[in-house]
Every structure is written in C-alpha cells, then in structure tokens.
PDB file of C-alpha atoms in Angstrom:
ATOM      1  CA  UNK M  19      -4.533  77.807  -1.042  1.00  0.00           C
ATOM      2  CA  UNK M  20      -4.812  81.572  -1.134  1.00  0.00           C
ATOM      3  CA  UNK M  21      -1.024  81.831  -0.878  1.00  0.00           C
ATOM      4  CA  UNK M  22      -0.558  79.566  -3.949  1.00  0.00           C
ATOM      5  CA  UNK M  23      -3.194  81.557  -5.881  1.00  0.00           C
ATOM      6  CA  UNK M  24      -1.437  84.842  -5.145  1.00  0.00           C
ATOM      7  CA  UNK M  25       1.879  83.357  -6.261  1.00  0.00           C
ATOM      8  CA  UNK M  26       0.349  82.151  -9.550  1.00  0.00           C
ATOM      9  CA  UNK M  27      -1.152  85.593 -10.336  1.00  0.00           C
ATOM     10  CA  UNK M  28       2.170  87.310  -9.579  1.00  0.00           C
ATOM     11  CA  UNK M  29       4.022  84.939 -11.897  1.00  0.00           C
ATOM     12  CA  UNK M  30       1.526  85.536 -14.711  1.00  0.00           C
ATOM     13  CA  UNK M  31       1.802  89.352 -14.474  1.00  0.00           C
ATOM     14  CA  UNK M  32       5.580  89.120 -14.450  1.00  0.00           C
ATOM     15  CA  UNK M  33       5.654  87.046 -17.661  1.00  0.00           C
ATOM     16  CA  UNK M  34       3.222  89.406 -19.382  1.00  0.00           C
ATOM     17  CA  UNK M  35       5.301  92.413 -18.378  1.00  0.00           C
ATOM     18  CA  UNK M  36       8.450  90.906 -19.899  1.00  0.00           C
ATOM     19  CA  UNK M  37       6.551  90.039 -23.085  1.00  0.00           C
ATOM     20  CA  UNK M  38       5.428  93.652 -23.582  1.00  0.00           C
ATOM     21  CA  UNK M  39       8.941  94.948 -23.084  1.00  0.00           C
ATOM     22  CA  UNK M  40      10.398  92.508 -25.602  1.00  0.00           C
ATOM     23  CA  UNK M  41       7.747  93.415 -28.204  1.00  0.00           C
ATOM     24  CA  UNK M  42       8.310  97.140 -27.911  1.00  0.00           C
ATOM     25  CA  UNK M  43      12.081  96.716 -28.323  1.00  0.00           C
ATOM     26  CA  UNK M  44      11.596  94.779 -31.562  1.00  0.00           C
ATOM     27  CA  UNK M  45       9.447  97.575 -32.982  1.00  0.00           C
ATOM     28  CA  UNK M  46      11.897 100.352 -32.140  1.00  0.00           C
ATOM     29  CA  UNK M  47      15.014  98.557 -33.368  1.00  0.00           C
ATOM     30  CA  UNK M  48      13.861  97.026 -36.671  1.00  0.00           C
ATOM     31  CA  UNK M  49      10.807  98.614 -38.326  1.00  0.00           C
ATOM     32  CA  UNK M  50      11.628 102.329 -37.953  1.00  0.00           C
ATOM     33  CA  UNK M  51      15.255 101.794 -38.963  1.00  0.00           C
ATOM     34  CA  UNK M  52      14.144 100.259 -42.269  1.00  0.00           C
ATOM     35  CA  UNK M  53      11.792 103.165 -42.909  1.00  0.00           C
ATOM     36  CA  UNK M  54      14.561 105.649 -42.222  1.00  0.00           C
ATOM     37  CA  UNK M  55      16.902 103.818 -44.577  1.00  0.00           C
ATOM     38  CA  UNK M  56      14.447 103.775 -47.489  1.00  0.00           C
ATOM     39  CA  UNK M  57      13.191 107.376 -47.306  1.00  0.00           C
ATOM     40  CA  UNK M  58      16.332 109.220 -48.491  1.00  0.00           C
ATOM     41  CA  UNK M  59      16.787 106.971 -51.547  1.00  0.00           C
ATOM     42  CA  UNK M  60      13.213 107.577 -52.695  1.00  0.00           C
ATOM     43  CA  UNK M  61      13.433 111.345 -52.215  1.00  0.00           C
ATOM     44  CA  UNK M  62      16.807 111.744 -53.913  1.00  0.00           C
ATOM     45  CA  UNK M  63      15.612 109.893 -57.004  1.00  0.00           C
ATOM     46  CA  UNK M  64      12.659 112.236 -57.385  1.00  0.00           C
ATOM     47  CA  UNK M  65      14.823 115.332 -56.993  1.00  0.00           C
ATOM     48  CA  UNK M  66      17.353 114.262 -59.605  1.00  0.00           C
ATOM     49  CA  UNK M  67      14.684 113.601 -62.201  1.00  0.00           C
ATOM     50  CA  UNK M  68      13.036 116.966 -61.696  1.00  0.00           C
ATOM     51  CA  UNK M  69      16.222 119.060 -61.565  1.00  0.00           C
ATOM     52  CA  UNK M  70      16.591 121.561 -64.432  1.00  0.00           C
ATOM     53  CA  UNK M  71      19.297 120.932 -67.007  1.00  0.00           C
ATOM     54  CA  UNK M  72      21.265 124.115 -66.290  1.00  0.00           C
ATOM     55  CA  UNK M  73      21.352 123.457 -62.577  1.00  0.00           C
ATOM     56  CA  UNK M  74      22.879 120.006 -62.920  1.00  0.00           C
ATOM     57  CA  UNK M  75      26.619 119.642 -63.054  1.00  0.00           C
ATOM     58  CA  UNK M  76      26.627 116.541 -65.221  1.00  0.00           C
ATOM     59  CA  UNK M  77      26.994 112.985 -64.069  1.00  0.00           C
ATOM     60  CA  UNK M  78      29.589 112.033 -66.644  1.00  0.00           C
ATOM     61  CA  UNK M  79      27.245 109.570 -68.371  1.00  0.00           C
ATOM     62  CA  UNK M  80      26.932 111.717 -71.502  1.00  0.00           C
ATOM     63  CA  UNK M  81      29.065 110.929 -74.525  1.00  0.00           C
ATOM     64  CA  UNK M  82      30.386 114.503 -74.294  1.00  0.00           C
ATOM     65  CA  UNK M  83      31.142 114.338 -70.580  1.00  0.00           C
ATOM     66  CA  UNK M  84      28.219 116.676 -69.792  1.00  0.00           C
ATOM     67  CA  UNK M  85      24.555 117.280 -70.571  1.00  0.00           C
ATOM     68  CA  UNK M  86      23.553 118.074 -74.150  1.00  0.00           C
ATOM     69  CA  UNK M  87      20.061 119.207 -75.113  1.00  0.00           C
ATOM     70  CA  UNK M  88      18.817 119.741 -78.665  1.00  0.00           C
ATOM     71  CA  UNK M  89      15.551 121.438 -79.593  1.00  0.00           C
ATOM     72  CA  UNK M  90      13.705 122.016 -82.889  1.00  0.00           C
ATOM     73  CA  UNK M  91      10.733 124.419 -82.836  1.00  0.00           C
ATOM     74  CA  UNK M  92       8.280 125.461 -85.538  1.00  0.00           C
ATOM     75  CA  UNK M  93       6.800 128.929 -85.044  1.00  0.00           C
ATOM     76  CA  UNK M  94       3.852 130.460 -86.915  1.00  0.00           C
ATOM     77  CA  UNK M  95       3.073 134.162 -86.672  1.00  0.00           C
ATOM     78  CA  UNK M  96       0.442 136.350 -88.322  1.00  0.00           C
ATOM     79  CA  UNK M  97       1.309 140.000 -88.989  1.00  0.00           C
ATOM     80  CA  UNK M  98      -1.232 142.744 -89.557  1.00  0.00           C
ATOM     81  CA  UNK M  99       0.374 146.166 -89.730  1.00  0.00           C
ATOM     82  CA  UNK M 100      -0.030 149.090 -92.111  1.00  0.00           C
ATOM     83  CA  UNK M 101       3.561 148.737 -93.305  1.00  0.00           C
ATOM     84  CA  UNK M 102       3.410 144.961 -93.814  1.00  0.00           C
ATOM     85  CA  UNK M 103       0.876 142.168 -93.445  1.00  0.00           C
ATOM     86  CA  UNK M 104       0.819 138.415 -93.967  1.00  0.00           C
ATOM     87  CA  UNK M 105       2.269 135.373 -92.227  1.00  0.00           C
ATOM     88  CA  UNK M 106       5.705 134.368 -91.050  1.00  0.00           C
ATOM     89  CA  UNK M 107       6.827 130.777 -90.371  1.00  0.00           C
ATOM     90  CA  UNK M 108      10.105 130.075 -88.647  1.00  0.00           C
ATOM     91  CA  UNK M 109      11.979 126.830 -87.932  1.00  0.00           C
ATOM     92  CA  UNK M 110      14.538 127.188 -85.137  1.00  0.00           C
ATOM     93  CA  UNK M 111      17.233 124.707 -84.188  1.00  0.00           C
ATOM     94  CA  UNK M 112      18.821 125.357 -80.801  1.00  0.00           C
ATOM     95  CA  UNK M 113      21.067 123.513 -78.376  1.00  0.00           C
ATOM     96  CA  UNK M 114      22.407 123.685 -74.829  1.00  0.00           C
ATOM     97  CA  UNK M 115      25.611 121.996 -73.675  1.00  0.00           C
ATOM     98  CA  UNK M 116      26.406 121.920 -69.956  1.00  0.00           C
ATOM     99  CA  UNK M 117      29.983 120.911 -69.167  1.00  0.00           C
ATOM    100  CA  UNK M 118      31.386 119.587 -65.890  1.00  0.00           C
ATOM    101  CA  UNK M 119      33.442 122.740 -65.346  1.00  0.00           C
ATOM    102  CA  UNK M 120      30.639 125.239 -64.542  1.00  0.00           C
ATOM    103  CA  UNK M 121      30.583 126.380 -68.167  1.00  0.00           C
ATOM    104  CA  UNK M 122      27.788 125.993 -70.684  1.00  0.00           C
ATOM    105  CA  UNK M 123      27.187 126.898 -74.332  1.00  0.00           C
ATOM    106  CA  UNK M 124      23.974 127.834 -76.127  1.00  0.00           C
ATOM    107  CA  UNK M 125      23.391 128.174 -79.852  1.00  0.00           C
ATOM    108  CA  UNK M 126      20.395 128.762 -82.092  1.00  0.00           C
ATOM    109  CA  UNK M 127      19.821 129.177 -85.812  1.00  0.00           C
ATOM    110  CA  UNK M 128      16.609 129.694 -87.759  1.00  0.00           C
ATOM    111  CA  UNK M 129      15.277 129.598 -91.290  1.00  0.00           C
ATOM    112  CA  UNK M 130      12.017 131.221 -92.343  1.00  0.00           C
ATOM    113  CA  UNK M 131       9.300 131.324 -94.948  1.00  0.00           C
ATOM    114  CA  UNK M 132       7.303 134.536 -95.169  1.00  0.00           C
ATOM    115  CA  UNK M 133       4.325 135.761 -97.157  1.00  0.00           C
ATOM    116  CA  UNK M 134       4.340 139.503 -96.570  1.00  0.00           C
ATOM    117  CA  UNK M 135       2.940 142.461 -98.467  1.00  0.00           C
ATOM    118  CA  UNK M 136       4.243 145.979 -97.951  1.00  0.00           C
ATOM    119  CA  UNK M 137       2.125 149.123 -97.779  1.00  0.00           C
ATOM    120  CA  UNK M 138       2.356 149.542-101.576  1.00  0.00           C
ATOM    121  CA  UNK M 139       0.730 146.147-102.158  1.00  0.00           C
ATOM    122  CA  UNK M 140       3.935 144.536-103.410  1.00  0.00           C
ATOM    123  CA  UNK M 141       4.489 140.872-102.589  1.00  0.00           C
ATOM    124  CA  UNK M 142       7.597 140.192-100.515  1.00  0.00           C
ATOM    125  CA  UNK M 143       7.215 136.418-100.162  1.00  0.00           C
ATOM    126  CA  UNK M 144      10.404 134.553 -99.342  1.00  0.00           C
ATOM    127  CA  UNK M 145      11.019 130.834 -98.977  1.00  0.00           C
ATOM    128  CA  UNK M 146      13.801 129.078 -97.078  1.00  0.00           C
ATOM    129  CA  UNK M 147      15.271 132.393 -96.031  1.00  0.00           C
ATOM    130  CA  UNK M 148      18.374 131.974 -93.876  1.00  0.00           C
ATOM    131  CA  UNK M 149      18.211 133.552 -90.442  1.00  0.00           C
ATOM    132  CA  UNK M 150      20.775 134.529 -87.836  1.00  0.00           C
ATOM    133  CA  UNK M 151      23.118 132.477 -85.682  1.00  0.00           C
ATOM    134  CA  UNK M 152      23.197 133.133 -81.920  1.00  0.00           C
ATOM    135  CA  UNK M 153      26.067 131.768 -79.857  1.00  0.00           C
ATOM    136  CA  UNK M 154      26.356 132.155 -76.076  1.00  0.00           C
ATOM    137  CA  UNK M 155      29.005 131.074 -73.549  1.00  0.00           C
ATOM    138  CA  UNK M 156      27.872 131.089 -69.917  1.00  0.00           C
ATOM    139  CA  UNK M 157      29.445 130.591 -66.520  1.00  0.00           C
ATOM    140  CA  UNK M 158      27.702 128.994 -63.530  1.00  0.00           C
ATOM    141  CA  UNK M 159      28.871 131.650 -61.113  1.00  0.00           C
ATOM    142  CA  UNK M 160      27.072 130.568 -57.927  1.00  0.00           C
ATOM    143  CA  UNK M 161      25.446 127.315 -56.800  1.00  0.00           C
ATOM    144  CA  UNK M 162      24.305 126.891 -53.204  1.00  0.00           C
ATOM    145  CA  UNK M 163      21.678 124.921 -51.318  1.00  0.00           C
ATOM    146  CA  UNK M 164      20.500 121.349 -51.580  1.00  0.00           C
ATOM    147  CA  UNK M 165      19.223 119.977 -54.895  1.00  0.00           C
ATOM    148  CA  UNK M 166      15.544 120.496 -54.066  1.00  0.00           C
ATOM    149  CA  UNK M 167      16.114 124.080 -52.849  1.00  0.00           C
ATOM    150  CA  UNK M 168      19.071 125.146 -54.977  1.00  0.00           C
ATOM    151  CA  UNK M 169      19.716 128.804 -55.835  1.00  0.00           C
ATOM    152  CA  UNK M 170      21.836 129.690 -58.881  1.00  0.00           C
ATOM    153  CA  UNK M 171      23.395 132.730 -60.529  1.00  0.00           C
ATOM    154  CA  UNK M 172      24.670 132.512 -64.136  1.00  0.00           C
ATOM    155  CA  UNK M 173      26.410 135.150 -66.237  1.00  0.00           C
ATOM    156  CA  UNK M 174      26.831 134.849 -69.999  1.00  0.00           C
ATOM    157  CA  UNK M 175      27.905 136.638 -73.143  1.00  0.00           C
ATOM    158  CA  UNK M 176      28.013 136.079 -76.871  1.00  0.00           C
ATOM    159  CA  UNK M 177      26.846 137.431 -80.193  1.00  0.00           C
ATOM    160  CA  UNK M 178      23.928 137.412 -82.599  1.00  0.00           C
ATOM    161  CA  UNK M 179      25.503 137.331 -86.051  1.00  0.00           C
ATOM    162  CA  UNK M 180      24.176 139.067 -89.135  1.00  0.00           C
ATOM    163  CA  UNK M 181      22.009 137.311 -91.698  1.00  0.00           C
ATOM    164  CA  UNK M 182      22.044 137.414 -95.457  1.00  0.00           C
ATOM    165  CA  UNK M 183      19.254 139.978 -95.791  1.00  0.00           C
ATOM    166  CA  UNK M 184      15.640 139.384 -96.762  1.00  0.00           C
ATOM    167  CA  UNK M 185      13.753 138.914 -93.484  1.00  0.00           C
ATOM    168  CA  UNK M 186      16.953 138.452 -91.452  1.00  0.00           C
ATOM    169  CA  UNK M 187      18.798 141.459 -90.081  1.00  0.00           C
ATOM    170  CA  UNK M 188      22.154 142.402 -91.576  1.00  0.00           C
ATOM    171  CA  UNK M 189      23.645 143.685 -88.318  1.00  0.00           C
ATOM    172  CA  UNK M 190      25.755 141.896 -85.681  1.00  0.00           C
ATOM    173  CA  UNK M 191      24.711 142.315 -82.042  1.00  0.00           C
ATOM    174  CA  UNK M 192      26.779 141.617 -78.944  1.00  0.00           C
ATOM    175  CA  UNK M 193      24.880 139.983 -76.063  1.00  0.00           C
ATOM    176  CA  UNK M 194      25.588 140.020 -72.328  1.00  0.00           C
ATOM    177  CA  UNK M 195      23.276 138.899 -69.534  1.00  0.00           C
ATOM    178  CA  UNK M 196      22.741 137.532 -66.051  1.00  0.00           C
ATOM    179  CA  UNK M 197      20.189 135.014 -64.806  1.00  0.00           C
ATOM    180  CA  UNK M 198      19.298 133.864 -61.304  1.00  0.00           C
ATOM    181  CA  UNK M 199      16.953 131.050 -60.266  1.00  0.00           C
ATOM    182  CA  UNK M 200      15.588 129.501 -57.083  1.00  0.00           C
ATOM    183  CA  UNK M 201      14.238 125.996 -56.704  1.00  0.00           C
ATOM    184  CA  UNK M 202      11.311 125.050 -54.443  1.00  0.00           C
ATOM    185  CA  UNK M 203      11.104 121.259 -54.794  1.00  0.00           C
ATOM    186  CA  UNK M 204       8.897 120.837 -57.928  1.00  0.00           C
ATOM    187  CA  UNK M 205       8.690 124.606 -58.558  1.00  0.00           C
ATOM    188  CA  UNK M 206      11.353 126.962 -59.898  1.00  0.00           C
ATOM    189  CA  UNK M 207      11.471 130.746 -60.205  1.00  0.00           C
ATOM    190  CA  UNK M 208      13.953 132.573 -62.468  1.00  0.00           C
ATOM    191  CA  UNK M 209      14.776 136.205 -63.197  1.00  0.00           C
ATOM    192  CA  UNK M 210      17.048 137.357 -66.002  1.00  0.00           C
ATOM    193  CA  UNK M 211      18.349 140.484 -67.705  1.00  0.00           C
ATOM    194  CA  UNK M 212      19.818 140.595 -71.218  1.00  0.00           C
ATOM    195  CA  UNK M 213      21.476 143.520 -72.978  1.00  0.00           C
ATOM    196  CA  UNK M 214      22.057 143.671 -76.746  1.00  0.00           C
ATOM    197  CA  UNK M 215      24.670 146.084 -78.071  1.00  0.00           C
ATOM    198  CA  UNK M 216      23.361 146.482 -81.601  1.00  0.00           C
ATOM    199  CA  UNK M 217      25.529 147.052 -84.643  1.00  0.00           C
ATOM    200  CA  UNK M 218      24.962 149.031 -87.823  1.00  0.00           C
ATOM    201  CA  UNK M 219      22.868 147.239 -90.484  1.00  0.00           C
ATOM    202  CA  UNK M 220      24.654 146.425 -93.717  1.00  0.00           C
ATOM    203  CA  UNK M 221      21.529 147.000 -95.834  1.00  0.00           C
ATOM    204  CA  UNK M 222      20.397 150.600 -96.368  1.00  0.00           C
ATOM    205  CA  UNK M 223      16.722 149.585 -96.403  1.00  0.00           C
ATOM    206  CA  UNK M 224      16.934 148.187 -92.860  1.00  0.00           C
ATOM    207  CA  UNK M 225      16.115 150.533 -89.995  1.00  0.00           C
ATOM    208  CA  UNK M 226      18.866 151.130 -87.463  1.00  0.00           C
ATOM    209  CA  UNK M 227      17.947 150.850 -83.777  1.00  0.00           C
ATOM    210  CA  UNK M 228      19.632 151.533 -80.466  1.00  0.00           C
ATOM    211  CA  UNK M 229      20.586 148.981 -77.856  1.00  0.00           C
ATOM    212  CA  UNK M 230      18.018 146.454 -76.608  1.00  0.00           C
ATOM    213  CA  UNK M 231      17.129 145.799 -72.961  1.00  0.00           C
ATOM    214  CA  UNK M 232      15.263 142.575 -72.150  1.00  0.00           C
ATOM    215  CA  UNK M 233      14.017 141.877 -68.622  1.00  0.00           C
ATOM    216  CA  UNK M 234      12.276 138.536 -68.152  1.00  0.00           C
ATOM    217  CA  UNK M 235      11.004 136.293 -65.399  1.00  0.00           C
ATOM    218  CA  UNK M 236       9.733 132.715 -65.538  1.00  0.00           C
ATOM    219  CA  UNK M 237       7.965 130.203 -63.329  1.00  0.00           C
ATOM    220  CA  UNK M 238       8.301 126.440 -63.804  1.00  0.00           C
ATOM    221  CA  UNK M 239       6.219 123.653 -62.343  1.00  0.00           C
ATOM    222  CA  UNK M 240       7.023 119.964 -62.749  1.00  0.00           C
ATOM    223  CA  UNK M 241       3.735 118.113 -62.266  1.00  0.00           C
ATOM    224  CA  UNK M 242       5.275 114.681 -62.850  1.00  0.00           C
ATOM    225  CA  UNK M 243       8.161 113.097 -64.713  1.00  0.00           C
ATOM    226  CA  UNK M 244       6.145 113.406 -67.940  1.00  0.00           C
ATOM    227  CA  UNK M 245       4.402 116.788 -67.593  1.00  0.00           C
ATOM    228  CA  UNK M 246       5.836 120.217 -66.816  1.00  0.00           C
ATOM    229  CA  UNK M 247       4.660 123.797 -67.335  1.00  0.00           C
ATOM    230  CA  UNK M 248       6.534 127.080 -67.742  1.00  0.00           C
ATOM    231  CA  UNK M 249       5.272 130.658 -67.830  1.00  0.00           C
ATOM    232  CA  UNK M 250       7.612 133.396 -68.989  1.00  0.00           C
ATOM    233  CA  UNK M 251       6.988 137.116 -69.007  1.00  0.00           C
ATOM    234  CA  UNK M 252       9.223 139.748 -70.538  1.00  0.00           C
ATOM    235  CA  UNK M 253       9.535 143.474 -71.043  1.00  0.00           C
ATOM    236  CA  UNK M 254      11.566 144.804 -73.981  1.00  0.00           C
ATOM    237  CA  UNK M 255      12.954 148.322 -74.383  1.00  0.00           C
ATOM    238  CA  UNK M 256      14.488 149.477 -77.664  1.00  0.00           C
ATOM    239  CA  UNK M 257      16.604 152.616 -77.478  1.00  0.00           C
ATOM    240  CA  UNK M 258      16.450 155.102 -80.311  1.00  0.00           C
ATOM    241  CA  UNK M 259      19.213 155.272 -82.884  1.00  0.00           C
ATOM    242  CA  UNK M 260      21.918 157.865 -82.255  1.00  0.00           C
ATOM    243  CA  UNK M 261      23.011 157.974 -85.886  1.00  0.00           C
ATOM    244  CA  UNK M 262      22.836 161.377 -87.572  1.00  0.00           C
ATOM    245  CA  UNK M 263      23.640 160.374 -91.146  1.00  0.00           C
ATOM    246  CA  UNK M 264      21.237 157.463 -91.647  1.00  0.00           C
ATOM    247  CA  UNK M 265      17.790 157.901 -93.165  1.00  0.00           C
ATOM    248  CA  UNK M 266      16.177 154.623 -92.024  1.00  0.00           C
ATOM    249  CA  UNK M 267      16.306 154.535 -88.240  1.00  0.00           C
ATOM    250  CA  UNK M 268      14.159 154.346 -85.106  1.00  0.00           C
ATOM    251  CA  UNK M 269      14.187 157.881 -83.699  1.00  0.00           C
ATOM    252  CA  UNK M 270      12.207 157.263 -80.495  1.00  0.00           C
ATOM    253  CA  UNK M 271      12.399 154.785 -77.623  1.00  0.00           C
ATOM    254  CA  UNK M 272      10.050 151.808 -77.923  1.00  0.00           C
ATOM    255  CA  UNK M 273       8.664 149.495 -75.250  1.00  0.00           C
ATOM    256  CA  UNK M 274       6.507 146.357 -75.417  1.00  0.00           C
ATOM    257  CA  UNK M 275       5.924 143.241 -73.300  1.00  0.00           C
ATOM    258  CA  UNK M 276       4.802 139.638 -73.732  1.00  0.00           C
ATOM    259  CA  UNK M 277       3.881 136.406 -71.938  1.00  0.00           C
ATOM    260  CA  UNK M 278       5.015 132.975 -73.092  1.00  0.00           C
ATOM    261  CA  UNK M 279       3.237 129.908 -71.641  1.00  0.00           C
ATOM    262  CA  UNK M 280       4.389 126.423 -72.653  1.00  0.00           C
ATOM    263  CA  UNK M 281       3.934 122.777 -71.715  1.00  0.00           C
ATOM    264  CA  UNK M 282       6.431 119.924 -72.112  1.00  0.00           C
ATOM    265  CA  UNK M 283       5.118 116.369 -72.437  1.00  0.00           C
ATOM    266  CA  UNK M 284       7.593 113.539 -71.959  1.00  0.00           C
ATOM    267  CA  UNK M 285       7.457 111.013 -74.798  1.00  0.00           C
ATOM    268  CA  UNK M 286      10.385 109.029 -73.384  1.00  0.00           C
ATOM    269  CA  UNK M 287      13.066 109.621 -70.718  1.00  0.00           C
ATOM    270  CA  UNK M 288      15.133 111.690 -73.195  1.00  0.00           C
ATOM    271  CA  UNK M 289      12.518 113.065 -75.629  1.00  0.00           C
ATOM    272  CA  UNK M 290       9.848 115.679 -74.930  1.00  0.00           C
ATOM    273  CA  UNK M 291       7.156 117.472 -76.937  1.00  0.00           C
ATOM    274  CA  UNK M 292       6.982 121.225 -76.286  1.00  0.00           C
ATOM    275  CA  UNK M 293       3.967 123.357 -77.213  1.00  0.00           C
ATOM    276  CA  UNK M 294       3.085 126.940 -76.406  1.00  0.00           C
ATOM    277  CA  UNK M 295       2.639 130.468 -77.637  1.00  0.00           C
ATOM    278  CA  UNK M 296       3.841 134.061 -77.361  1.00  0.00           C
ATOM    279  CA  UNK M 297       1.175 136.670 -76.615  1.00  0.00           C
ATOM    280  CA  UNK M 298       1.854 140.379 -76.680  1.00  0.00           C
ATOM    281  CA  UNK M 299       0.517 142.104 -73.565  1.00  0.00           C
ATOM    282  CA  UNK M 300       1.698 145.600 -74.440  1.00  0.00           C
ATOM    283  CA  UNK M 301       1.887 146.887 -77.978  1.00  0.00           C
ATOM    284  CA  UNK M 302       4.666 149.173 -79.168  1.00  0.00           C
ATOM    285  CA  UNK M 303       3.498 152.602 -80.270  1.00  0.00           C
ATOM    286  CA  UNK M 304       5.532 152.596 -83.479  1.00  0.00           C
ATOM    287  CA  UNK M 305       5.062 148.959 -84.488  1.00  0.00           C
ATOM    288  CA  UNK M 306       4.976 149.801 -88.205  1.00  0.00           C
ATOM    289  CA  UNK M 307       8.520 151.152 -88.178  1.00  0.00           C
ATOM    290  CA  UNK M 308       9.737 148.074 -86.271  1.00  0.00           C
ATOM    291  CA  UNK M 309       8.984 145.764 -89.215  1.00  0.00           C
ATOM    292  CA  UNK M 310      11.907 147.214 -91.170  1.00  0.00           C
ATOM    293  CA  UNK M 311      14.142 146.741 -88.091  1.00  0.00           C
ATOM    294  CA  UNK M 312      13.764 142.937 -88.461  1.00  0.00           C
ATOM    295  CA  UNK M 313      13.432 141.910 -84.823  1.00  0.00           C
ATOM    296  CA  UNK M 314      12.315 138.334 -85.485  1.00  0.00           C
ATOM    297  CA  UNK M 315      14.477 137.026 -82.647  1.00  0.00           C
ATOM    298  CA  UNK M 316      12.675 139.198 -80.039  1.00  0.00           C
ATOM    299  CA  UNK M 317       9.444 137.612 -78.672  1.00  0.00           C
ATOM    300  CA  UNK M 318       6.313 139.712 -79.063  1.00  0.00           C
ATOM    301  CA  UNK M 319       7.824 142.322 -81.378  1.00  0.00           C
ATOM    302  CA  UNK M 320       5.233 141.825 -84.127  1.00  0.00           C
ATOM    303  CA  UNK M 321       2.295 140.169 -82.385  1.00  0.00           C
ATOM    304  CA  UNK M 322       1.158 136.755 -81.218  1.00  0.00           C
ATOM    305  CA  UNK M 323       2.578 133.415 -82.348  1.00  0.00           C
ATOM    306  CA  UNK M 324       2.209 129.677 -81.700  1.00  0.00           C
ATOM    307  CA  UNK M 325       5.016 127.116 -81.607  1.00  0.00           C
ATOM    308  CA  UNK M 326       5.571 123.382 -81.244  1.00  0.00           C
ATOM    309  CA  UNK M 327       8.607 121.154 -81.403  1.00  0.00           C
ATOM    310  CA  UNK M 328      10.723 118.380 -79.971  1.00  0.00           C
ATOM    311  CA  UNK M 329      13.342 118.490 -77.228  1.00  0.00           C
ATOM    312  CA  UNK M 330      15.984 115.756 -77.106  1.00  0.00           C
ATOM    313  CA  UNK M 331      18.489 115.228 -74.296  1.00  0.00           C
ATOM    314  CA  UNK M 332      21.640 113.171 -74.762  1.00  0.00           C
TER     315      UNK M 332
END
C-alpha cells in the first residue's frame, strides 16, 4: 500500500513539473516577441511627427518632391523715441522649401502700415508700404545620428534686396550664415550666426550703417503633436559706417539683444497657429539714430512687438 502511494505521489510531481516547463516556454516564445515587434513601430511614428522641417530629407509625398512650408505673420510694434514715435504694423509672408538633395530655400517679403511722427511733430503715416525681399539658399552640410538624437550643421547665403523707400531701406545687403542644431527626443537646441554685408542706401535721408552681426540661439520643446514651444535669444552688433563723404550715418558701434518666445498650436496635421512676441532685453545707446537706418527686419531694434499668424505645410 505504501509502495503504491509513493508511486502515485511521484507521478503527480512529475506531471506538475512538466506542466510548469511547458507554461514558461509559451511565455518566453510568444508574448515578449510580440511586444518587441510592436515597440519600434510606435516609437518611430512619434519621432517622425516631431522631427523639425529642416532636419527631414523629404519623403517624396509633396507635390514639389520635398517639404514646403508657408507662413503669414502679422506684427504690431509701438515706437516711443525722441526722433520718432507711433505704431508700426507689418504683414510678413515667408516660405521654406526643403528639397531631397540637401538643399533648401527660404524667402520672405513684408508690407507695412505705419503711423509715425518725427521730432518736429510732422506726420509720417504710410499705408501699404512695400518692404524688402529676402532670399536665402542653404545647404544641409552635415547630418548624423538617429532621428530622435540627430545633430545638424547648415550653411546658407543670400541677399536682402532694397525697398522702394518710405519705411523700407533702400540698400541691398548680402547675407551669409551658419546654423547648428541638436535633437534630444522632444527637445531641440540650435545655435546660429548670421553676417550682413550692408550696402550703401540709395536715399540721402537714410542713415548708412556698417555690417551687421547676429548671434542667436533657440530652444524648442514639442509637448504633443498639437502643441510646441520655442524660445529664441539673440544679440545684434551694428558696426559703424566707414564712409567719409556721407552726412547721415551711424558713427559708433551699436549693440542690443532680444528674446523671442512663441507657441505653435496645431489646428490640423498641416496647419498651425503661431503666436508670440519680441522683447528687447538690452537697449541700444543710440536708438534715436537707428530709426533713420530702417532696421525693421532686425528683431528688437526699436522695442517690443507682438505677432500672430498661420503656418501651412504642403
């Protein structure tokens, strides 16, 4: 009897041992393999949606064979200086076209309405004043790292063409620059340097200036597919004019700085609402003389401003 009982217990333990082994093999061969197969697809989708437009090489789905972005911004600025005071409203249309060949093009053009008074009390109001055209051609020099940790270096050059007078400058400036950025998943850090080789103004009433140095850095944070923030800071240095036969000129070096926070709200997969402002953190010592230099394309030159507009991606 005892011998049969021992045999029955041994048989039961043996069956239970085999059952545990079979169960553990099913867990290790099926469930984890499915989890490993799904994870990369979910992560890659998130990275592609949050990648910046300049860092993408273009998927070929665009009608132009690249990525095209169009932006329209309305900017309002109040000016209170001894040489001029009033308000300045500017409507800027800009675009960015990223090709599949590591080349990209940027353009911008603005029109303005101003209600300014000079130091003599004369009204200088202008409506629908044409601005200046800026055209840039850039080259994606370096791209390395995975999409979520990509580092980039871009070099570019172009020109800022002269306007028709009024509030727009009548000089033509050549532009060269370099920009580098680093991606940290949903964060991005960028540093750029831009150099303007200024020309001679065509109007005698416009002040001549030296070359312009612009050093800027920016931080971007993509909270979700519909909300993203950017914070840009810049320092501007204007060299003095070297002309000896011109009366209206800037005869001393000028420096000022600014911060530019903005938020982009996604209205649809290809349309976003951008809002923000430019706030001057360091005031130029000779701001009054800068009004006649017509630096409306330089952020923070004449004070604080607010802007809002739409961004469309094709």
